[in-house]
mmCIF file of C-alpha atoms in Angstrom:
data_model
loop_
_atom_site.group_PDB
_atom_site.id
_atom_site.type_symbol
_atom_site.label_atom_id
_atom_site.label_comp_id
_atom_site.label_asym_id
_atom_site.label_seq_id
_atom_site.Cartn_x
_atom_site.Cartn_y
_atom_site.Cartn_z
ATOM 1 C CA MET A 245 145.272 156.266 95.478
ATOM 2 C CA PRO A 246 141.346 156.679 95.801
ATOM 3 C CA PHE A 247 141.140 155.123 91.929
ATOM 4 C CA THR A 248 142.889 152.067 92.805
ATOM 5 C CA HIS A 249 143.134 151.746 96.924
ATOM 6 C CA GLN A 250 140.520 151.462 99.360
ATOM 7 C CA TYR A 251 141.393 151.762 103.309
ATOM 8 C CA VAL A 252 139.912 151.026 106.543
ATOM 9 C CA THR A 253 141.463 152.225 109.795
ATOM 10 C CA THR A 254 142.003 150.066 113.009
ATOM 11 C CA THR A 255 138.599 151.915 114.415
ATOM 12 C CA GLY A 256 136.507 150.671 111.180
ATOM 13 C CA ARG A 257 136.352 153.640 109.350
ATOM 14 C CA VAL A 258 136.890 154.126 105.859
ATOM 15 C CA ASN A 259 139.601 156.729 104.567
ATOM 16 C CA LEU A 260 141.396 157.780 101.729
ATOM 17 C CA CYS A 261 144.473 156.237 103.025
ATOM 18 C CA CYS A 262 146.831 156.030 106.217
ATOM 19 C CA ILE A 263 147.882 159.641 105.988
ATOM 20 C CA ALA A 264 144.545 161.165 105.067
ATOM 21 C CA ASP A 265 143.256 163.371 107.596
ATOM 22 C CA TYR A 266 142.184 161.267 110.808
ATOM 23 C CA GLY A 267 139.227 163.831 111.789
ATOM 24 C CA ASN A 268 137.405 163.778 108.254
ATOM 25 C CA ASP A 269 137.007 160.195 107.149
ATOM 26 C CA LEU A 270 134.483 158.764 104.758
ATOM 27 C CA GLY A 271 132.347 157.042 107.694
ATOM 28 C CA PRO A 272 132.252 153.355 108.933
ATOM 29 C CA VAL A 273 132.615 150.134 107.093
ATOM 30 C CA THR A 274 129.425 148.893 106.025
ATOM 31 C CA ASN A 275 129.295 147.880 102.360
ATOM 32 C CA LEU A 276 132.816 148.416 101.086
ATOM 33 C CA LYS A 277 131.521 147.278 97.633
ATOM 34 C CA GLU A 278 129.215 150.248 97.650
ATOM 35 C CA GLN A 279 131.283 152.362 99.312
ATOM 36 C CA TRP A 280 134.016 152.191 96.316
ATOM 37 C CA SER A 281 131.556 154.448 94.522
ATOM 38 C CA SER A 282 129.847 156.573 97.422
ATOM 39 C CA PRO A 283 128.759 160.222 96.481
ATOM 40 C CA GLU A 284 131.604 161.678 98.616
ATOM 41 C CA ILE A 285 134.409 159.224 97.147
ATOM 42 C CA VAL A 286 133.165 160.164 93.723
ATOM 43 C CA GLU A 287 133.260 164.074 94.592
ATOM 44 C CA VAL A 288 137.313 163.332 95.931
ATOM 45 C CA ARG A 289 137.918 161.706 92.597
ATOM 46 C CA LYS A 290 136.269 164.497 90.512
ATOM 47 C CA ARG A 291 138.409 167.170 92.460
ATOM 48 C CA MET A 292 141.561 165.158 91.673
ATOM 49 C CA LEU A 293 140.896 164.602 88.056
ATOM 50 C CA ALA A 294 140.228 168.702 87.838
ATOM 51 C CA ASP A 295 143.951 168.912 89.829
ATOM 52 C CA LYS A 296 142.286 170.731 92.619
ATOM 53 C CA PRO A 297 143.562 170.093 95.812
ATOM 54 C CA GLU A 298 141.587 167.507 98.427
ATOM 55 C CA PRO A 299 141.410 168.589 101.984
ATOM 56 C CA ARG A 300 142.343 165.426 103.625
ATOM 57 C CA CYS A 301 145.448 165.252 101.731
ATOM 58 C CA THR A 302 147.278 168.151 103.189
ATOM 59 C CA LEU A 303 150.266 166.148 104.387
ATOM 60 C CA CYS A 304 151.234 164.682 101.212
ATOM 61 C CA TYR A 305 151.304 167.633 100.119
ATOM 62 C CA GLU A 306 153.274 169.206 102.325
ATOM 63 C CA GLN A 307 155.782 166.717 102.098
ATOM 64 C CA GLY A 308 156.273 167.039 98.227
ATOM 65 C CA SER A 309 158.657 164.272 96.861
ATOM 66 C CA GLY A 310 158.844 162.160 99.942
ATOM 67 C CA SER A 311 154.981 161.653 100.310
ATOM 68 C CA ASP A 312 153.223 158.280 99.817
ATOM 69 C CA ARG A 313 151.386 159.989 97.524
ATOM 70 C CA VAL A 314 153.921 160.642 95.097
ATOM 71 C CA SER A 315 155.705 157.452 95.654
ATOM 72 C CA HIS A 316 152.489 155.257 94.694
ATOM 73 C CA ASN A 317 151.431 157.604 92.038
ATOM 74 C CA THR A 318 155.031 156.683 90.397
ATOM 75 C CA ARG A 319 154.717 153.193 90.829
ATOM 76 C CA TYR A 320 151.320 152.578 89.463
ATOM 77 C CA ALA A 321 152.351 154.881 86.609
ATOM 78 C CA LYS A 322 155.262 152.415 85.914
ATOM 79 C CA GLN A 323 153.231 149.147 86.392
ATOM 80 C CA TYR A 324 150.206 150.324 84.671
ATOM 81 C CA PRO A 325 150.569 152.979 82.276
ATOM 82 C CA ASP A 326 147.704 152.506 80.427
ATOM 83 C CA LEU A 327 145.132 152.720 83.169
ATOM 84 C CA GLN A 328 142.302 155.121 83.127
ATOM 85 C CA LEU A 329 140.541 156.691 85.749
ATOM 86 C CA ASN A 330 136.986 157.200 86.495
ATOM 87 C CA ALA A 331 135.364 158.999 89.193
ATOM 88 C CA THR A 332 132.547 156.693 89.783
ATOM 89 C CA THR A 333 134.300 153.291 89.504
ATOM 90 C CA GLY A 334 137.881 154.722 90.243
ATOM 91 C CA ASN A 335 139.491 152.860 87.129
ATOM 92 C CA ASP A 336 138.861 151.136 83.782
ATOM 93 C CA ALA A 337 140.617 147.700 84.847
ATOM 94 C CA TRP A 338 139.051 146.344 87.733
ATOM 95 C CA HIS A 339 136.167 149.022 88.574
ATOM 96 C CA ALA A 340 136.941 148.015 91.999
ATOM 97 C CA PRO A 341 140.293 148.648 94.435
ATOM 98 C CA GLU A 342 143.113 147.064 92.980
ATOM 99 C CA TRP A 343 144.622 147.012 96.324
ATOM 100 C CA LEU A 344 142.648 146.679 99.777
ATOM 101 C CA ASP A 345 143.938 148.026 102.660
ATOM 102 C CA LEU A 346 142.912 146.818 106.182
ATOM 103 C CA ARG A 347 143.909 147.448 109.681
ATOM 104 C CA PRO A 348 141.786 145.194 111.249
ATOM 105 C CA GLY A 349 141.983 146.572 115.042
ATOM 106 C CA ARG A 350 144.231 147.543 117.405
ATOM 107 C CA LEU A 351 145.491 144.039 118.970
ATOM 108 C CA CYS A 352 148.864 144.804 119.531
ATOM 109 C CA ASN A 353 151.553 143.515 122.292
ATOM 110 C CA LEU A 354 154.160 146.420 121.592
ATOM 111 C CA LYS A 355 154.001 150.038 122.953
ATOM 112 C CA CYS A 356 155.641 152.123 120.254
ATOM 113 C CA ARG A 357 157.105 155.725 120.990
ATOM 114 C CA MET A 358 155.374 157.134 118.012
ATOM 115 C CA CYS A 359 152.342 155.294 118.102
ATOM 116 C CA PHE A 360 149.143 155.763 120.063
ATOM 117 C CA SER A 361 146.118 153.762 121.700
ATOM 118 C CA ASP A 362 143.805 153.713 118.917
ATOM 119 C CA VAL A 363 146.539 151.193 116.816
ATOM 120 C CA SER A 364 147.778 149.609 119.926
ATOM 121 C CA SER A 365 145.987 147.753 122.579
ATOM 122 C CA ALA A 366 149.430 147.570 124.655
ATOM 123 C CA ILE A 367 149.476 151.824 124.877
ATOM 124 C CA TYR A 368 145.564 151.407 125.578
ATOM 125 C CA ASP A 369 146.534 149.298 128.379
ATOM 126 C CA GLU A 370 149.386 151.704 129.551
ATOM 127 C CA LEU A 371 147.155 154.774 129.240
ATOM 128 C CA GLN A 372 144.431 152.914 131.655
ATOM 129 C CA GLU A 373 147.044 151.915 134.231
ATOM 130 C CA HIS A 374 148.699 155.282 134.070
ATOM 131 C CA PRO A 375 146.188 158.006 133.416
ATOM 132 C CA HIS A 376 148.416 160.795 133.647
ATOM 133 C CA LEU A 377 150.173 159.953 130.872
ATOM 134 C CA ALA A 378 147.332 161.001 128.518
ATOM 135 C CA ASP A 379 147.715 164.763 128.510
ATOM 136 C CA ILE A 380 151.542 164.345 128.556
ATOM 137 C CA VAL A 381 151.488 161.861 125.102
ATOM 138 C CA GLY A 382 148.234 163.748 123.670
ATOM 139 C CA ASP A 383 146.267 160.597 123.839
ATOM 140 C CA GLN A 384 143.045 160.055 125.031
ATOM 141 C CA PRO A 385 142.375 156.256 125.114
ATOM 142 C CA ARG A 386 138.640 155.025 123.785
ATOM 143 C CA VAL A 387 137.018 151.914 123.697
ATOM 144 C CA ILE A 388 136.791 150.466 120.265
ATOM 145 C CA ALA A 389 136.480 147.088 118.916
ATOM 146 C CA ASP A 390 138.590 144.875 116.509
ATOM 147 C CA TRP A 391 135.909 145.470 113.584
ATOM 148 C CA LEU A 392 136.937 142.653 111.317
ATOM 149 C CA ASP A 393 135.529 140.380 114.222
ATOM 150 C CA ASN A 394 132.029 141.634 112.989
ATOM 151 C CA PRO A 395 130.342 139.145 111.018
ATOM 152 C CA GLU A 396 128.943 141.842 108.539
ATOM 153 C CA SER A 397 132.377 143.411 108.368
ATOM 154 C CA LEU A 398 133.945 140.219 107.445
ATOM 155 C CA GLU A 399 131.526 139.443 104.604
ATOM 156 C CA SER A 400 132.045 143.272 103.245
ATOM 157 C CA VAL A 401 135.722 142.014 102.969
ATOM 158 C CA LYS A 402 135.311 138.687 101.470
ATOM 159 C CA ALA A 403 132.762 140.210 98.723
ATOM 160 C CA LEU A 404 135.890 141.971 97.311
ATOM 161 C CA ILE A 405 138.600 139.688 97.658
ATOM 162 C CA PRO A 406 137.714 137.946 94.066
ATOM 163 C CA HIS A 407 138.419 141.252 92.770
ATOM 164 C CA VAL A 408 141.623 142.658 94.473
ATOM 165 C CA ARG A 409 145.199 141.888 93.516
ATOM 166 C CA VAL A 410 146.769 142.904 96.844
ATOM 167 C CA LEU A 411 145.473 142.680 100.176
ATOM 168 C CA LYS A 412 147.605 144.510 102.967
ATOM 169 C CA LEU A 413 146.848 143.931 106.543
ATOM 170 C CA ALA A 414 148.447 145.965 109.445
ATOM 171 C CA GLY A 415 147.393 146.939 112.940
ATOM 172 C CA GLY A 416 147.907 146.898 115.389
ATOM 173 C CA GLU A 417 149.820 143.437 114.969
ATOM 174 C CA PRO A 418 147.678 141.732 112.555
ATOM 175 C CA LEU A 419 148.920 138.059 113.066
ATOM 176 C CA PHE A 420 147.490 138.178 116.715
ATOM 177 C CA MET A 421 143.993 139.088 115.423
ATOM 178 C CA PRO A 422 141.117 136.488 115.607
ATOM 179 C CA GLY A 423 139.313 138.547 112.197
ATOM 180 C CA VAL A 424 142.605 137.985 110.250
ATOM 181 C CA LEU A 425 142.689 134.305 111.116
ATOM 182 C CA LYS A 426 138.991 134.240 109.622
ATOM 183 C CA LEU A 427 139.810 136.102 106.370
ATOM 184 C CA LEU A 428 142.917 134.314 105.410
ATOM 185 C CA ARG A 429 141.430 130.855 106.206
ATOM 186 C CA TRP A 430 138.347 131.429 103.968
ATOM 187 C CA MET A 431 140.832 132.489 101.546
ATOM 188 C CA VAL A 432 142.875 129.354 101.323
ATOM 189 C CA ASP A 433 139.543 127.490 101.480
ATOM 190 C CA GLN A 434 138.248 129.156 98.427
ATOM 191 C CA ASP A 435 141.343 129.215 96.613
ATOM 192 C CA TYR A 436 142.116 132.894 96.788
ATOM 193 C CA THR A 437 145.739 131.999 97.182
ATOM 194 C CA ASP A 438 146.977 133.830 94.271
ATOM 195 C CA VAL A 439 145.731 137.434 95.666
ATOM 196 C CA HIS A 440 149.129 139.003 96.998
ATOM 197 C CA LEU A 441 149.499 139.359 100.724
ATOM 198 C CA ASP A 442 151.146 142.475 101.743
ATOM 199 C CA ILE A 443 151.366 142.154 105.767
ATOM 200 C CA THR A 444 153.057 144.716 108.133
ATOM 201 C CA THR A 445 154.292 142.876 111.236
ATOM 202 C CA ASN A 446 156.327 143.602 114.395
ATOM 203 C CA GLY A 447 157.651 140.455 113.912
ATOM 204 C CA THR A 448 157.014 138.745 117.451
ATOM 205 C CA ARG A 449 154.746 136.260 115.541
ATOM 206 C CA LEU A 450 156.154 132.980 114.220
ATOM 207 C CA GLN A 451 153.909 130.076 115.396
ATOM 208 C CA GLY A 452 149.867 129.896 115.539
ATOM 209 C CA LYS A 453 147.465 129.136 112.973
ATOM 210 C CA THR A 454 147.755 132.571 111.491
ATOM 211 C CA PHE A 455 151.247 132.219 110.343
ATOM 212 C CA LYS A 456 150.891 128.740 109.497
ATOM 213 C CA LEU A 457 148.253 130.122 106.636
ATOM 214 C CA LEU A 458 151.020 132.097 104.771
ATOM 215 C CA GLU A 459 152.886 129.066 103.405
ATOM 216 C CA HIS A 460 149.328 128.568 100.782
ATOM 217 C CA PHE A 461 149.761 132.026 99.370
ATOM 218 C CA LYS A 462 151.729 132.476 96.056
ATOM 219 C CA HIS A 463 153.035 136.001 96.918
ATOM 220 C CA ILE A 464 154.026 137.404 99.951
ATOM 221 C CA ASP A 465 155.475 140.367 100.779
ATOM 222 C CA ILE A 466 156.260 140.911 104.830
ATOM 223 C CA GLN A 467 156.784 144.868 105.681
ATOM 224 C CA PHE A 468 159.057 144.226 108.716
ATOM 225 C CA SER A 469 158.910 147.031 111.239
ATOM 226 C CA MET A 470 162.131 147.897 112.738
ATOM 227 C CA CYS A 471 163.497 151.299 114.104
ATOM 228 C CA GLY A 472 166.982 150.353 114.510
ATOM 229 C CA THR A 473 169.269 147.974 115.910
ATOM 230 C CA GLY A 474 169.757 146.692 119.457
ATOM 231 C CA ILE A 475 168.602 148.769 122.268
ATOM 232 C CA THR A 476 167.527 151.703 119.893
ATOM 233 C CA ASN A 477 164.707 149.307 118.318
ATOM 234 C CA ASP A 478 163.803 147.978 121.892
ATOM 235 C CA TYR A 479 163.428 151.650 123.401
ATOM 236 C CA ILE A 480 161.277 153.103 120.492
ATOM 237 C CA ARG A 481 159.009 149.809 120.239
ATOM 238 C CA SER A 482 158.724 148.899 123.830
ATOM 239 C CA GLY A 483 158.180 145.171 124.289
ATOM 240 C CA ALA A 484 160.354 143.770 121.404
ATOM 241 C CA ASP A 485 163.639 141.994 121.866
ATOM 242 C CA TRP A 486 166.077 142.688 119.319
ATOM 243 C CA GLU A 487 167.780 139.018 119.629
ATOM 244 C CA GLN A 488 164.263 137.540 119.142
ATOM 245 C CA LEU A 489 163.608 139.782 116.077
ATOM 246 C CA LYS A 490 166.604 139.009 114.336
ATOM 247 C CA ALA A 491 166.010 135.451 114.564
ATOM 248 C CA ALA A 492 162.304 136.318 113.455
ATOM 249 C CA TYR A 493 163.756 138.215 110.518
ATOM 250 C CA THR A 494 165.889 135.212 109.232
ATOM 251 C CA SER A 495 162.969 133.053 109.334
ATOM 252 C CA TYR A 496 160.681 135.333 107.165
ATOM 253 C CA VAL A 497 163.534 135.481 104.604
ATOM 254 C CA ASN A 498 163.508 131.787 104.473
ATOM 255 C CA THR A 499 159.538 131.516 104.090
ATOM 256 C CA PRO A 500 158.722 129.906 100.521
ATOM 257 C CA ASN A 501 157.231 132.846 98.020
ATOM 258 C CA CYS A 502 157.980 135.742 100.489
ATOM 259 C CA ARG A 503 159.825 139.146 100.374
ATOM 260 C CA VAL A 504 161.127 140.789 103.238
ATOM 261 C CA ASN A 505 161.163 144.325 103.537
ATOM 262 C CA ILE A 506 162.097 146.546 106.100
ATOM 263 C CA MET A 507 159.927 149.688 107.036
ATOM 264 C CA ALA A 508 161.758 151.878 109.544
ATOM 265 C CA THR A 509 160.252 155.213 111.205
ATOM 266 C CA VAL A 510 162.571 158.094 111.101
ATOM 267 C CA GLN A 511 162.181 160.183 114.442
ATOM 268 C CA LEU A 512 164.712 162.140 117.137
ATOM 269 C CA TYR A 513 164.745 158.818 118.897
ATOM 270 C CA ASN A 514 166.938 156.851 116.364
ATOM 271 C CA ILE A 515 168.163 159.682 114.042
ATOM 272 C CA PHE A 516 171.505 159.147 115.353
ATOM 273 C CA ASN A 517 171.789 155.293 114.958
ATOM 274 C CA ILE A 518 169.501 154.586 111.664
ATOM 275 C CA HIS A 519 172.167 153.585 109.731
ATOM 276 C CA THR A 520 173.332 150.536 112.056
ATOM 277 C CA LEU A 521 169.766 149.445 110.530
ATOM 278 C CA ILE A 522 170.643 149.920 107.026
ATOM 279 C CA ASP A 523 173.924 148.003 108.001
ATOM 280 C CA PHE A 524 171.793 145.276 109.158
ATOM 281 C CA TRP A 525 170.027 145.102 105.834
ATOM 282 C CA ILE A 526 173.238 144.943 103.895
ATOM 283 C CA GLU A 527 174.943 142.406 105.991
ATOM 284 C CA HIS A 528 171.621 140.451 105.505
ATOM 285 C CA GLY A 529 171.733 140.348 101.798
ATOM 286 C CA LYS A 530 169.786 143.537 100.967
ATOM 287 C CA GLN A 531 166.724 141.471 100.462
ATOM 288 C CA GLY A 532 163.727 143.369 99.367
ATOM 289 C CA PHE A 533 163.651 147.145 99.873
ATOM 290 C CA MET A 534 163.938 149.650 102.785
ATOM 291 C CA LEU A 535 161.464 152.246 103.254
ATOM 292 C CA PHE A 536 161.814 155.446 105.747
ATOM 293 C CA ASN A 537 158.679 156.804 107.208
ATOM 294 C CA LEU A 538 159.547 160.286 108.603
ATOM 295 C CA VAL A 539 157.325 160.878 111.728
ATOM 296 C CA ASN A 540 155.592 163.736 111.415
ATOM 297 C CA TYR A 541 153.011 163.162 114.428
ATOM 298 C CA PRO A 542 153.496 163.034 117.261
ATOM 299 C CA GLN A 543 155.559 166.743 116.095
ATOM 300 C CA ALA A 544 157.570 166.376 119.423
ATOM 301 C CA LEU A 545 159.185 163.488 117.911
ATOM 302 C CA SER A 546 160.079 164.799 114.566
ATOM 303 C CA ILE A 547 163.769 165.387 113.476
ATOM 304 C CA ASP A 548 162.923 169.169 112.656
ATOM 305 C CA LEU A 549 163.512 169.217 116.678
ATOM 306 C CA LEU A 550 167.638 169.173 116.279
ATOM 307 C CA ASP A 551 169.861 171.649 116.580
ATOM 308 C CA LYS A 552 172.694 172.427 114.282
ATOM 309 C CA ARG A 553 175.068 169.868 115.689
ATOM 310 C CA GLY A 554 172.650 167.306 115.851
ATOM 311 C CA ARG A 555 171.605 167.988 111.863
ATOM 312 C CA GLU A 556 175.356 167.722 111.329
ATOM 313 C CA LEU A 557 176.039 164.610 113.341
ATOM 314 C CA ALA A 558 172.962 163.033 111.643
ATOM 315 C CA GLY A 559 174.034 163.698 107.933
ATOM 316 C CA ALA A 560 177.357 162.602 108.756
ATOM 317 C CA THR A 561 176.113 159.330 109.888
ATOM 318 C CA LEU A 562 173.914 158.881 106.715
ATOM 319 C CA ALA A 563 176.246 160.116 104.325
ATOM 320 C CA GLY A 564 177.040 157.739 101.304
ATOM 321 C CA TYR A 565 174.193 155.471 101.923
ATOM 322 C CA GLU A 566 171.888 156.940 99.116
ATOM 323 C CA LYS A 567 173.809 155.017 96.600
ATOM 324 C CA PHE A 568 171.711 151.868 98.129
ATOM 325 C CA PHE A 569 168.648 153.360 97.571
ATOM 326 C CA GLY A 570 166.301 154.883 94.703
ATOM 327 C CA THR A 571 163.899 157.864 95.660
ATOM 328 C CA GLU A 572 161.120 155.633 96.717
ATOM 329 C CA ALA A 573 163.205 154.609 100.074
ATOM 330 C CA ARG A 574 162.890 158.415 101.119
ATOM 331 C CA LEU A 575 166.765 158.606 102.108
ATOM 332 C CA ALA A 576 166.910 161.556 99.942
ATOM 333 C CA HIS A 577 164.109 163.335 101.935
ATOM 334 C CA ILE A 578 165.507 162.749 105.142
ATOM 335 C CA LEU A 579 168.696 164.119 104.318
ATOM 336 C CA ASP A 580 167.004 167.205 102.480
ATOM 337 C CA ARG A 581 164.987 167.601 105.587
ATOM 338 C CA LEU A 582 168.230 167.754 107.789
ATOM 339 C CA ASN A 583 169.303 170.419 105.665
ATOM 340 C CA GLN A 584 166.456 172.589 106.348
ATOM 341 C CA ASP A 585 166.671 175.751 108.637
ATOM 342 C CA ILE A 586 165.575 174.704 112.069
ATOM 343 C CA PRO A 587 161.650 176.188 112.551
ATOM 344 C CA VAL A 588 161.651 179.281 114.442
ATOM 345 C CA ASP A 589 158.861 178.058 116.972
ATOM 346 C CA ILE A 590 160.582 175.263 117.867
ATOM 347 C CA ASP A 591 161.429 175.559 121.979
ATOM 348 C CA GLY A 592 158.125 174.354 122.432
ATOM 349 C CA LEU A 593 158.478 171.150 121.045
ATOM 350 C CA ARG A 594 161.338 170.557 122.381
ATOM 351 C CA LYS A 595 160.022 170.764 125.802
ATOM 352 C CA SER A 596 157.073 168.548 124.914
ATOM 353 C CA TRP A 597 159.931 165.958 123.787
ATOM 354 C CA VAL A 598 161.538 166.217 126.813
ATOM 355 C CA GLN A 599 158.365 166.004 129.075
ATOM 356 C CA ARG A 600 157.141 162.910 126.805
ATOM 357 C CA THR A 601 160.387 161.014 127.196
ATOM 358 C CA GLN A 602 160.568 161.579 130.956
ATOM 359 C CA ALA A 603 156.935 160.293 131.787
ATOM 360 C CA LEU A 604 157.393 157.395 129.655
ATOM 361 C CA ASP A 605 160.956 156.495 130.458
ATOM 362 C CA THR A 606 159.873 156.613 134.312
ATOM 363 C CA VAL A 607 156.825 154.425 133.697
ATOM 364 C CA ARG A 608 158.419 152.129 131.650
ATOM 365 C CA ASP A 609 161.865 152.048 133.661
ATOM 366 C CA GLU A 610 163.895 152.979 130.473
ATOM 367 C CA SER A 611 166.525 155.783 130.004
ATOM 368 C CA ILE A 612 166.861 158.073 127.023
ATOM 369 C CA SER A 613 170.385 158.373 127.777
ATOM 370 C CA ASN A 614 171.255 154.661 126.909
ATOM 371 C CA ILE A 615 170.321 155.549 123.411
ATOM 372 C CA HIS A 616 172.912 158.221 122.482
ATOM 373 C CA PRO A 617 174.673 160.873 124.581
ATOM 374 C CA LEU A 618 173.654 163.558 122.321
ATOM 375 C CA LEU A 619 169.686 162.719 123.043
ATOM 376 C CA GLY A 620 170.788 162.566 126.607
ATOM 377 C CA GLU A 621 172.150 166.282 126.306
ATOM 378 C CA TYR A 622 169.019 167.309 125.029
ATOM 379 C CA HIS A 623 166.786 165.707 127.631
ATOM 380 C CA ALA A 624 169.169 167.729 130.016
ATOM 381 C CA THR A 625 169.637 170.921 128.635
ATOM 382 C CA TRP A 626 165.972 171.507 126.861
#
């Protein structure tokens, strides 16, 4: 990915990708064009070309065939079979990132259970209001600005736009962000509407100036974030309204030049209900694709916490759905994970899950027992 892709975090830090070691980035945004060939990224590419492990990529190495690394490498090998990689320029086709992946800030109206304050302003506000939560959920809130609002950062992005094929925008919720509005408006004015937009959204924004600008772009992928249906989704993605999301999904599906995909995290909170989201996708015509992202952090939300009975139940609810997906969806990876041995040191994480769940349920006036009986039982016994 460092040969074709450039990534900036919600805190305005350049890194290899959204999975790479968060504490070992490549520095703040200054001049993205120059940073594409910085000495540090050149050394990263040299290690990869020499088939040596890159320390920032440990998580993908551990995930094996279910990793973003394998998924993207497979896609690029098919899409650009003759692409030559280069340590200095990245590649011989563009000498720049083909895919610019920006998280322009943390402005967001939802408080997803697997998220944290650097990526959601709503979670930041909640932690400020209830400071006792910080240690429980392992999230110490800090003051950060939406970096794309900085004029120098915005100009740095603009300088790359003529060279990129895909612009990915995520967050936070990008359709709320003033910097995103400025960037897309400039792209429309400069006739860069052939750039493929790839937008990850929580689906709560269907009005406003930014949304209206989308109709000018020729190719759009909407990555619609959902983590279940009904109360399961609304419990995990606190602040969401499932009935409103269903209407939003239909609206995006009917948007010209737009393909809608569903991106779902898979975690302990939804492992018994994720099949209902697959049913929703099938019932609505299987547009685009579904992508399942296993939650590995916070560790206390991982499906690794499941006992034998829970693993068997989850596996049974997902059995037969493999036929709808290729390897890139990662459903097979989830089933493989359910068949692995239960980690020997899992009790501490289970207790952390109970403590975390209870604390957030109390603050948000919610109850895990409403999601699935077995989760209620885990909460009572772990």
